Amino acid sequence: MAFDSQTQNDAPAIPTIEAFKEARERENLPNHGIRVSVVGGGCSGYQYGLDFEEKGTEMDMVFDFDGVKVYCDPMSAPYLKGTIVDYVVGFQGAGFKFNNPNAVKTCGCGSSFSA
């Protein structure tokens, strides 16, 4: 899933969207979207947030990827521009991975960065 505050031209990988849909169903939240955010903290200064959200705020940017609404607040948007969120499966488990071109440095945990 690619986040760009200007366009939605890059189609998300279906496995990522399917992973969101499956998680939403497991949590019994069939009408919720996903909030993607950046907050202060983590090993490198900023960390990513992924949470279920029933509906966004009037200030949110709203994307729709194959029926999954994705909400992003205006403070997080510049840090996420061009970021691709992938669902990866590896030897140590599965989860969402952020590939952020704005990250100058990332932490080994994969969920924090500096910009």
XYZ file of N, CA and C in Angstrom:
345
model
N 0.850 -1.148 0.000
C 0.000 0.000 0.000
C 0.903 1.219 0.000
N 0.770 2.095 -0.955
C 1.612 3.274 -1.076
C 0.862 4.507 -0.594
N 1.530 5.323 0.211
C 0.923 6.542 0.724
C 1.567 7.737 0.059
N 0.761 8.537 -0.579
C 1.228 9.739 -1.226
C 0.140 10.775 -1.040
N 0.505 11.919 -0.498
C -0.505 12.937 -0.224
C -1.065 13.574 -1.489
N -0.461 13.319 -2.637
C -0.938 13.909 -3.873
C -1.769 12.944 -4.711
N -1.330 11.679 -4.818
C -2.012 10.746 -5.710
C -2.113 9.374 -5.076
N -2.862 8.509 -5.721
C -2.979 7.122 -5.319
C -2.635 6.234 -6.506
N -1.701 6.648 -7.332
C -1.410 5.928 -8.559
C -0.803 4.560 -8.338
N -0.022 4.391 -7.289
C 0.604 3.101 -7.037
C -0.395 2.182 -6.364
N -0.751 1.108 -7.029
C -1.711 0.162 -6.465
C -1.041 -0.635 -5.357
N -1.732 -0.880 -4.258
C -1.148 -1.658 -3.173
C -1.070 -3.127 -3.552
N -0.159 -3.815 -2.905
C -0.069 -5.257 -3.100
C -1.293 -5.892 -2.456
N -1.976 -6.748 -3.190
C -3.194 -7.370 -2.672
C -2.955 -8.126 -1.362
N -1.824 -8.832 -1.203
C -1.640 -9.515 0.084
C -1.672 -8.568 1.282
N -1.162 -7.335 1.123
C -1.194 -6.372 2.220
C -2.628 -5.984 2.548
N -3.412 -5.675 1.534
C -4.810 -5.309 1.753
C -5.577 -6.494 2.329
N -5.316 -7.676 1.819
C -5.978 -8.873 2.358
C -5.606 -9.091 3.816
N -4.361 -8.813 4.175
C -3.933 -8.962 5.571
C -4.690 -7.985 6.472
N -4.890 -6.740 5.997
C -5.690 -5.774 6.756
C -7.118 -6.279 6.919
N -7.686 -6.778 5.824
C -9.064 -7.266 5.877
C -9.202 -8.446 6.835
N -8.259 -9.362 6.794
C -8.303 -10.520 7.690
C -8.177 -10.094 9.148
N -7.281 -9.163 9.438
C -7.118 -8.675 10.807
C -8.389 -7.980 11.281
N -8.994 -7.220 10.412
C -10.236 -6.510 10.740
C -11.345 -7.502 11.068
N -11.438 -8.568 10.298
C -12.450 -9.595 10.557
C -12.172 -10.348 11.866
N -10.898 -10.688 12.105
C -10.535 -11.382 13.353
C -10.922 -10.565 14.580
N -10.792 -9.252 14.467
C -11.114 -8.352 15.580
C -12.598 -7.996 15.624
N -13.381 -8.546 14.688
C -14.816 -8.272 14.588
C -15.092 -6.772 14.410
N -14.328 -6.166 13.518
C -14.468 -4.746 13.195
C -14.670 -4.574 11.686
N -15.730 -5.166 11.140
C -15.884 -5.231 9.685
C -16.008 -3.879 8.981
N -16.405 -2.840 9.682
C -16.595 -1.534 9.044
C -15.487 -0.542 9.366
N -14.474 -0.980 10.085
C -13.393 -0.082 10.467
C -12.354 0.036 9.365
N -11.705 1.184 9.355
C -10.561 1.406 8.488
C -9.290 1.301 9.311
N -8.210 1.744 8.730
C -6.904 1.691 9.382
C -6.360 3.107 9.506
N -5.895 3.462 10.693
C -5.204 4.736 10.881
C -3.711 4.456 10.826
N -3.032 5.179 9.938
C -1.579 5.104 9.834
C -1.043 6.440 10.330
N -0.110 6.384 11.269
C 0.385 7.624 11.853
C 1.870 7.535 12.162
N 2.433 8.683 12.456
C 3.802 8.797 12.928
C 3.738 9.596 14.220
N 4.352 9.063 15.266
C 4.373 9.738 16.561
C 5.808 9.785 17.072
N 6.071 10.735 17.957
C 7.390 10.821 18.557
C 7.638 9.633 19.467
N 8.875 9.154 19.458
C 9.250 8.035 20.325
C 10.006 6.987 19.556
N 10.164 5.852 20.172
C 10.911 4.773 19.536
C 12.404 4.982 19.657
N 13.156 4.052 19.182
C 14.619 4.068 19.291
C 15.261 5.177 18.476
N 14.621 5.578 17.381
C 15.249 6.528 16.461
C 14.577 7.892 16.412
N 13.585 8.138 17.231
C 12.949 9.455 17.275
C 11.487 9.479 16.893
N 11.114 8.695 15.881
C 9.715 8.590 15.462
C 9.352 7.121 15.369
N 8.079 6.846 15.555
C 7.620 5.476 15.349
C 6.302 5.474 14.604
N 6.075 4.386 13.892
C 4.863 4.221 13.108
C 3.735 3.720 13.992
N 2.529 4.124 13.645
C 1.348 3.614 14.316
C 0.381 3.032 13.298
N -0.195 1.896 13.627
C -1.248 1.258 12.819
C -2.346 0.860 13.792
N -3.521 1.405 13.610
C -4.638 1.104 14.496
C -5.930 1.040 13.688
N -6.886 0.296 14.193
C -8.210 0.297 13.587
C -8.910 1.586 13.967
N -9.678 2.116 13.026
C -10.379 3.381 13.243
C -11.765 3.270 12.623
N -12.782 3.605 13.411
C -14.148 3.503 12.890
C -14.414 4.539 11.811
N -13.980 5.777 12.069
C -14.093 6.821 11.055
C -13.045 7.879 11.348
N -12.632 8.553 10.304
C -11.595 9.562 10.445
C -12.147 10.873 10.961
N -11.258 11.836 11.106
C -11.651 13.181 11.506
C -11.775 14.042 10.245
N -12.318 15.215 10.399
C -12.497 16.088 9.241
C -11.166 16.579 8.671
N -10.092 16.503 9.448
C -8.784 16.945 8.967
C -7.984 15.825 8.302
N -8.417 14.572 8.452
C -7.682 13.440 7.902
C -7.680 13.410 6.391
N -6.601 12.886 5.850
C -6.580 12.474 4.454
C -7.135 11.062 4.465
N -7.994 10.748 3.502
C -8.618 9.430 3.462
C -8.310 8.787 2.113
N -7.762 7.577 2.181
C -7.470 6.786 0.989
C -8.373 5.562 1.020
N -8.703 5.039 -0.128
C -9.480 3.803 -0.196
C -8.717 2.807 -1.056
N -8.320 1.706 -0.436
C -7.603 0.652 -1.136
C -8.468 -0.597 -1.122
N -9.127 -0.862 -2.224
C -9.941 -2.068 -2.377
C -10.913 -2.253 -1.204
N -11.598 -1.163 -0.848
C -12.603 -1.236 0.206
C -12.085 -1.027 1.617
N -10.785 -0.837 1.773
C -10.223 -0.544 3.096
C -9.910 0.941 3.150
N -10.586 1.657 4.041
C -10.319 3.078 4.219
C -9.073 3.224 5.088
N -8.183 4.109 4.649
C -6.943 4.377 5.372
C -6.930 5.859 5.724
N -6.794 6.146 7.019
C -6.827 7.517 7.518
C -5.422 7.949 7.916
N -5.078 9.190 7.556
C -3.768 9.738 7.903
C -3.953 11.197 8.309
N -3.435 11.552 9.472
C -3.563 12.930 9.946
C -2.557 13.825 9.230
N -2.823 15.135 9.171
C -1.950 16.042 8.413
C -0.538 16.172 8.980
N -0.330 15.895 10.260
C 1.016 15.966 10.834
C 1.860 14.762 10.409
N 1.234 13.605 10.240
C 1.956 12.387 9.853
C 2.225 12.324 8.355
N 1.368 12.938 7.566
C 1.423 12.808 6.105
C 2.792 13.106 5.496
N 3.469 14.200 5.877
C 4.776 14.455 5.250
C 5.807 13.350 5.531
N 5.736 12.742 6.695
C 6.675 11.675 7.049
C 6.366 10.375 6.307
N 5.112 10.236 5.867
C 4.686 9.002 5.208
C 4.647 9.097 3.689
N 4.865 10.293 3.145
C 4.783 10.464 1.683
C 5.726 9.488 0.986
N 5.163 8.710 0.084
C 5.947 7.743 -0.676
C 6.203 6.426 0.038
N 5.724 6.302 1.267
C 5.952 5.082 2.045
C 5.112 3.933 1.501
N 5.700 2.763 1.465
C 4.995 1.549 1.067
C 4.905 0.643 2.286
N 3.703 0.194 2.586
C 3.484 -0.737 3.682
C 3.260 -2.114 3.076
N 4.111 -3.046 3.443
C 4.007 -4.415 2.956
C 3.698 -5.347 4.114
N 3.016 -6.420 3.801
C 2.811 -7.487 4.776
C 3.839 -8.559 4.455
N 4.722 -8.830 5.401
C 5.800 -9.784 5.156
C 5.696 -10.969 6.108
N 6.087 -12.113 5.599
C 6.129 -13.334 6.391
C 7.571 -13.817 6.366
N 8.125 -14.043 7.545
C 9.507 -14.488 7.626
C 9.680 -15.530 8.706
N 10.927 -15.874 8.962
C 11.240 -16.887 9.971
C 10.801 -16.479 11.376
N 10.764 -15.179 11.635
C 10.422 -14.712 12.977
C 8.976 -14.241 13.085
N 8.164 -14.607 12.128
C 6.753 -14.239 12.189
C 6.335 -13.397 11.004
N 5.171 -12.829 11.134
C 4.605 -12.020 10.061
C 4.188 -10.672 10.621
N 4.156 -9.668 9.760
C 3.722 -8.351 10.191
C 3.843 -7.339 9.076
N 3.479 -6.118 9.402
C 3.501 -5.033 8.438
C 4.860 -4.331 8.495
N 5.445 -4.118 7.327
C 6.754 -3.490 7.225
C 6.610 -2.180 6.469
N 7.203 -1.125 7.010
C 7.173 0.197 6.392
C 8.461 0.411 5.604
N 8.325 0.693 4.317
C 9.459 1.071 3.471
C 9.311 2.556 3.187
N 10.032 3.359 3.959
C 9.848 4.802 3.947
C 11.059 5.502 3.327
N 10.874 6.151 2.165
C 11.996 6.851 1.528
C 12.450 8.086 2.294
N 11.642 8.551 3.253
C 11.985 9.730 4.045
C 12.830 9.392 5.266
N 12.960 8.121 5.586
C 13.709 7.705 6.771
C 15.206 7.815 6.498
N 15.888 8.605 7.315
C 17.329 8.764 7.197
C 18.023 7.605 7.909
N 17.426 7.178 9.015
C 17.972 6.087 9.818
C 16.808 5.294 10.373
N 16.959 3.978 10.421
C 15.918 3.140 11.008
C 16.522 2.326 12.137
N 15.645 1.817 12.966
C 16.054 1.005 14.103
C 15.946 -0.469 13.714
N 16.653 -1.313 14.406
C 16.593 -2.750 14.138
C 15.211 -3.336 14.324
N 14.384 -2.704 15.147
C 13.028 -3.229 15.389
C 12.142 -3.033 14.169
N 12.490 -2.078 13.295
C 11.714 -1.838 12.086
C 10.501 -0.959 12.273
N 10.240 -0.520 13.498
C 9.055 0.309 13.702
C 9.388 1.736 14.115
N 10.672 2.099 14.121
C 11.027 3.476 14.411
C 12.066 3.964 13.399
N 12.121 5.291 13.257
C 13.003 5.892 12.258
C 13.322 7.333 12.635
N 14.299 7.910 11.964
C 14.551 9.328 12.059
C 14.455 9.922 10.664
N 14.032 11.181 10.608
C 13.835 11.834 9.302
C 14.642 13.105 9.231
